[in-house]
PDB file of C-alpha atoms and ligand atoms in Angstrom:
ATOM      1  CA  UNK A   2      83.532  87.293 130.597  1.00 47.00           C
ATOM      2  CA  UNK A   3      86.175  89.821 129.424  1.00 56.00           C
ATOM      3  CA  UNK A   4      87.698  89.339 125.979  1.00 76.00           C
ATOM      4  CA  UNK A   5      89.489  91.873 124.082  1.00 90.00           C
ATOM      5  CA  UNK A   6      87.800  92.709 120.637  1.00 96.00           C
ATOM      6  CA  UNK A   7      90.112  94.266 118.041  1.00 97.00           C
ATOM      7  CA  UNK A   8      89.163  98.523 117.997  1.00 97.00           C
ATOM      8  CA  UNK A   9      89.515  98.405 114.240  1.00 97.00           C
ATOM      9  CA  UNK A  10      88.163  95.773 112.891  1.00 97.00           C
ATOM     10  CA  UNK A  11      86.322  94.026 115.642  1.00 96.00           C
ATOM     11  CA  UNK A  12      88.100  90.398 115.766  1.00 95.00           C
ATOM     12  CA  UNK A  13      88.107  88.831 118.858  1.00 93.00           C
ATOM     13  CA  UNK A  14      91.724  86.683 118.321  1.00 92.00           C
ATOM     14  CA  UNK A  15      94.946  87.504 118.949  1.00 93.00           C
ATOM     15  CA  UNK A  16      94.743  91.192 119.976  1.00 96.00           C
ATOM     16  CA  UNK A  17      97.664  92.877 120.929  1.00 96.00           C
ATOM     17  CA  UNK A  18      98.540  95.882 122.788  1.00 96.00           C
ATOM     18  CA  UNK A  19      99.224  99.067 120.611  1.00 98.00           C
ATOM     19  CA  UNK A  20     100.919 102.331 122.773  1.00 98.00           C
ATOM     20  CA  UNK A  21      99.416 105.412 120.816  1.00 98.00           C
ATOM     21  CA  UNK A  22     102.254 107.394 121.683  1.00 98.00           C
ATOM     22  CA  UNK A  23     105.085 104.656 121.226  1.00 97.00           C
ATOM     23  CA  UNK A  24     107.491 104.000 124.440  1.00 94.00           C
ATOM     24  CA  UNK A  25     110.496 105.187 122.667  1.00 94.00           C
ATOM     25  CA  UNK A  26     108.395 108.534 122.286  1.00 95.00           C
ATOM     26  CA  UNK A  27     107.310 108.817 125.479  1.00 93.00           C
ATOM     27  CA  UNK A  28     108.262 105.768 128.446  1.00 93.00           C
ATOM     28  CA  UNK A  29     106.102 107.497 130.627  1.00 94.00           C
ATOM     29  CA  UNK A  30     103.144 106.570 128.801  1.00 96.00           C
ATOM     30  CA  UNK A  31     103.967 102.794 128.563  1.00 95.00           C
ATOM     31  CA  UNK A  32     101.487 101.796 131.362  1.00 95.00           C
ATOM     32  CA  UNK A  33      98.825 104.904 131.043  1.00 96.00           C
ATOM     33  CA  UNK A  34      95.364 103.717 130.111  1.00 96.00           C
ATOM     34  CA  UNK A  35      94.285 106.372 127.855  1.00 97.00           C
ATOM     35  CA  UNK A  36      97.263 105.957 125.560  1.00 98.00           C
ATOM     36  CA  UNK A  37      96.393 102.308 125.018  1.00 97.00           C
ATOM     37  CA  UNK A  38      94.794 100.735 121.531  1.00 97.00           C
ATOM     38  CA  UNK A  39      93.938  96.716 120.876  1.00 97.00           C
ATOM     39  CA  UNK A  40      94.206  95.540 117.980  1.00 97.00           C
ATOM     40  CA  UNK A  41      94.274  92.363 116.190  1.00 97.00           C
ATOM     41  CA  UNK A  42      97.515  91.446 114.662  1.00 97.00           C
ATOM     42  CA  UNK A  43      96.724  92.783 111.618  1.00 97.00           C
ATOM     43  CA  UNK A  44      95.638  95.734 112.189  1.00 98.00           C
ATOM     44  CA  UNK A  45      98.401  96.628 114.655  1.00 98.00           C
ATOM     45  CA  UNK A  46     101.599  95.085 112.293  1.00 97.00           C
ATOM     46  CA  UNK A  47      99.548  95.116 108.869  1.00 98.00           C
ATOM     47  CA  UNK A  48     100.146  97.735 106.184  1.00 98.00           C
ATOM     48  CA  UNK A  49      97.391  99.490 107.091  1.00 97.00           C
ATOM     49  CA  UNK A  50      98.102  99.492 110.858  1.00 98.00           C
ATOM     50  CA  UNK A  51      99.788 102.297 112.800  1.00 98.00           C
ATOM     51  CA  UNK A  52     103.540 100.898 112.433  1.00 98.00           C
ATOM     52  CA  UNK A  53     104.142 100.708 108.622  1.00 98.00           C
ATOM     53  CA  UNK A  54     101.305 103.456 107.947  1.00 98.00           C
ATOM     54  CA  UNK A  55     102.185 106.497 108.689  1.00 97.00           C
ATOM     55  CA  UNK A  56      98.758 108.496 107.923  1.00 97.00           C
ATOM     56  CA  UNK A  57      97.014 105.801 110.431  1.00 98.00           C
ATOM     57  CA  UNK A  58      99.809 106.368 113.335  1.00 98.00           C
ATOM     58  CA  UNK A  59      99.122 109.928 113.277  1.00 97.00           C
ATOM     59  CA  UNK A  60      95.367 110.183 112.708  1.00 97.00           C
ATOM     60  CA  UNK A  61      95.423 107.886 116.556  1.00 98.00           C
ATOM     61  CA  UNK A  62      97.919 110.508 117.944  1.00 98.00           C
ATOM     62  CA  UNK A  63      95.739 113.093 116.586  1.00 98.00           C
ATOM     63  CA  UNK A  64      92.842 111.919 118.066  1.00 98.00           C
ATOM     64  CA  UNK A  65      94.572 111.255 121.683  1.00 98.00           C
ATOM     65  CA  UNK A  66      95.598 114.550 121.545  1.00 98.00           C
ATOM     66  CA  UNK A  67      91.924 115.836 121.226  1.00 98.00           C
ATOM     67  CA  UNK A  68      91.009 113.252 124.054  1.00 98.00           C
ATOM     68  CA  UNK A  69      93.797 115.076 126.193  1.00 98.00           C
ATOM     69  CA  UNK A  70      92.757 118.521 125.255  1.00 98.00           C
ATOM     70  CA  UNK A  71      89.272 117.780 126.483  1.00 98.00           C
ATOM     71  CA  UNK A  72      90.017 116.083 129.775  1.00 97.00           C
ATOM     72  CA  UNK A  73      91.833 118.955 130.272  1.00 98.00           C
ATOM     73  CA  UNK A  74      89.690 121.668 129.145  1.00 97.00           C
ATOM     74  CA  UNK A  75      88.425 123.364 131.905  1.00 95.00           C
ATOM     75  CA  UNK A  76      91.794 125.640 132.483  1.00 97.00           C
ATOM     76  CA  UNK A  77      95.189 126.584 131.937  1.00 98.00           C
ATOM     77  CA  UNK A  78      96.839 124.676 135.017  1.00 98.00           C
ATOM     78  CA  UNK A  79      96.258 121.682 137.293  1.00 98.00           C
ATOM     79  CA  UNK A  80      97.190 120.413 139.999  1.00 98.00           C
ATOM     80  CA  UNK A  81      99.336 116.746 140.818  1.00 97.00           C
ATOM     81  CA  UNK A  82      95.956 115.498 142.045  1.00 97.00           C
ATOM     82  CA  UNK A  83      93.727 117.079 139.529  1.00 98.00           C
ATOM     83  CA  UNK A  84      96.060 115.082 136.938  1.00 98.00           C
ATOM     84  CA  UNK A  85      96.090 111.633 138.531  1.00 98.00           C
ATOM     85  CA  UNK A  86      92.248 111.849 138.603  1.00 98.00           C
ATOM     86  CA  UNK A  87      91.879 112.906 134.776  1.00 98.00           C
ATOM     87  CA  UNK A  88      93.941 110.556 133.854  1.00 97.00           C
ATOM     88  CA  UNK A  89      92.862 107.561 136.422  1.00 97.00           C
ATOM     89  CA  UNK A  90      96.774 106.946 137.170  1.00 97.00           C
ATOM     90  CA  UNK A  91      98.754 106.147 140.615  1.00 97.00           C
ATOM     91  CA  UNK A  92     101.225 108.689 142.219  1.00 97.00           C
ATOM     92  CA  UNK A  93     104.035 106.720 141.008  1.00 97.00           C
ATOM     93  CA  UNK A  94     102.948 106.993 137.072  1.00 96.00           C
ATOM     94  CA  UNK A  95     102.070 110.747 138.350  1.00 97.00           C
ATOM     95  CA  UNK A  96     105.903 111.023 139.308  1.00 97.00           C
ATOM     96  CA  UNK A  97     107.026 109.558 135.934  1.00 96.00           C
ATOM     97  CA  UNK A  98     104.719 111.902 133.988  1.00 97.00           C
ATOM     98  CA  UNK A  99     105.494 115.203 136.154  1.00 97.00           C
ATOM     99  CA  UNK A 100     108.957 114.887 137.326  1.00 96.00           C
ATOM    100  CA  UNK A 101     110.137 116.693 134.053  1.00 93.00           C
ATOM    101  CA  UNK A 102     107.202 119.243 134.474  1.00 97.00           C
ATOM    102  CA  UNK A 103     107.978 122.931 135.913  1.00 97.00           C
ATOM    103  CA  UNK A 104     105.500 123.661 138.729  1.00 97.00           C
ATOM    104  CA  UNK A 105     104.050 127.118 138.653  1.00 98.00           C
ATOM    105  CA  UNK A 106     102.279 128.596 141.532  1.00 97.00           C
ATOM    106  CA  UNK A 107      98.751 127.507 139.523  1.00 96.00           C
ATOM    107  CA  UNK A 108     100.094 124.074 139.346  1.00 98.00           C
ATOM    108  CA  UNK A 109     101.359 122.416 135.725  1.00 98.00           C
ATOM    109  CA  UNK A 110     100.920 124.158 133.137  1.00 98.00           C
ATOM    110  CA  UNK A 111      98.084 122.292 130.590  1.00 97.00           C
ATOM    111  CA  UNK A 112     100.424 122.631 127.424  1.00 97.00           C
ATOM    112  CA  UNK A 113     103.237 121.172 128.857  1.00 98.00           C
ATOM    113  CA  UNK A 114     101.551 118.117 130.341  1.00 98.00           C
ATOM    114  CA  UNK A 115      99.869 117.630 127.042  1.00 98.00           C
ATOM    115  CA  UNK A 116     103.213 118.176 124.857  1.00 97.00           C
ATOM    116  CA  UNK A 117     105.054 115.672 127.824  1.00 97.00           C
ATOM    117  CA  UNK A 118     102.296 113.057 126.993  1.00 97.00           C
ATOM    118  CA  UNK A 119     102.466 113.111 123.277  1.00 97.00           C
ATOM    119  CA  UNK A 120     106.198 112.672 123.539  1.00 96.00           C
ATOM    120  CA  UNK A 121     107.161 116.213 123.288  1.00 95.00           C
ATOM    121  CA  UNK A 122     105.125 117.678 120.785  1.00 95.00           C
ATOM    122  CA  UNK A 123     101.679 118.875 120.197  1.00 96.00           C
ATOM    123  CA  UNK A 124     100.348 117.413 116.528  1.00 95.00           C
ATOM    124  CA  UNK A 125      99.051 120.228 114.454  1.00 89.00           C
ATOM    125  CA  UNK A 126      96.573 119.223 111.535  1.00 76.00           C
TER     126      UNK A 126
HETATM  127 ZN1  LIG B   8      91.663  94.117 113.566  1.00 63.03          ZN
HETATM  128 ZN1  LIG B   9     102.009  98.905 118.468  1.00 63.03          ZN
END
């Protein structure tokens, strides 16, 4: 059996689909794995859940952003492949992501893949 157990709270009933980094912030993210929270319905539209509480959106950003940072801590630049294996996604989500990306002779630069992921910022503390 696979059932979907709220991350918050730990209810097993109707859990929806939360995107860390919202798909207005970043539509390349919409169907990447790692930017993906369930959560019950309260948790995901209550006041203390990441839409109408701002402190509890950004402490999930913030910790995606750490997640990112060390996947990708190894160096400063990767390749297309190197990405689609840290990240577990197809070349077509690869495309999406990387399309936007400048390719250096290294490969992408780790900063900009991070800030493209997180919508086009990097979250400072
Ligand atoms: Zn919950
Ligand atoms: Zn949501």
């Amino acid at each position: 059996m696979n059932y979907l157990v709220c991350e918050e709270c730990g209810r097993n009933e109707g859990i929806e689909l939360h995107h860390i980094i919202f798909k207005s912030q970043s539509p390349c993210m919409a169907n990447i794995e790692i930017n993906f929270k369930y959560l019950c319905y309260k948790c995901h539209r209550g006041n203390d859940g990441p839409h109408l509480n701002r402190v509890k959106d950004l402490e999930y950003k913030y910790r995606l952003q750490n997640k990112l940072f060390e996947k990708f801590s190894s160096k400063a630049y990767y390749t297309e492949e190197e990405i689609r294996k840290l990240l577990k996604i197809s070349k077509g989500e690869a495309s999406k992501i990387l399309k936007k990306l400048k390719v250096y002779k290294e490969g992408y630069c780790k900063i900009e893949l991070i800030q493209r992921l997180m919508g086009g910022r990097i979250y400072a503390k």
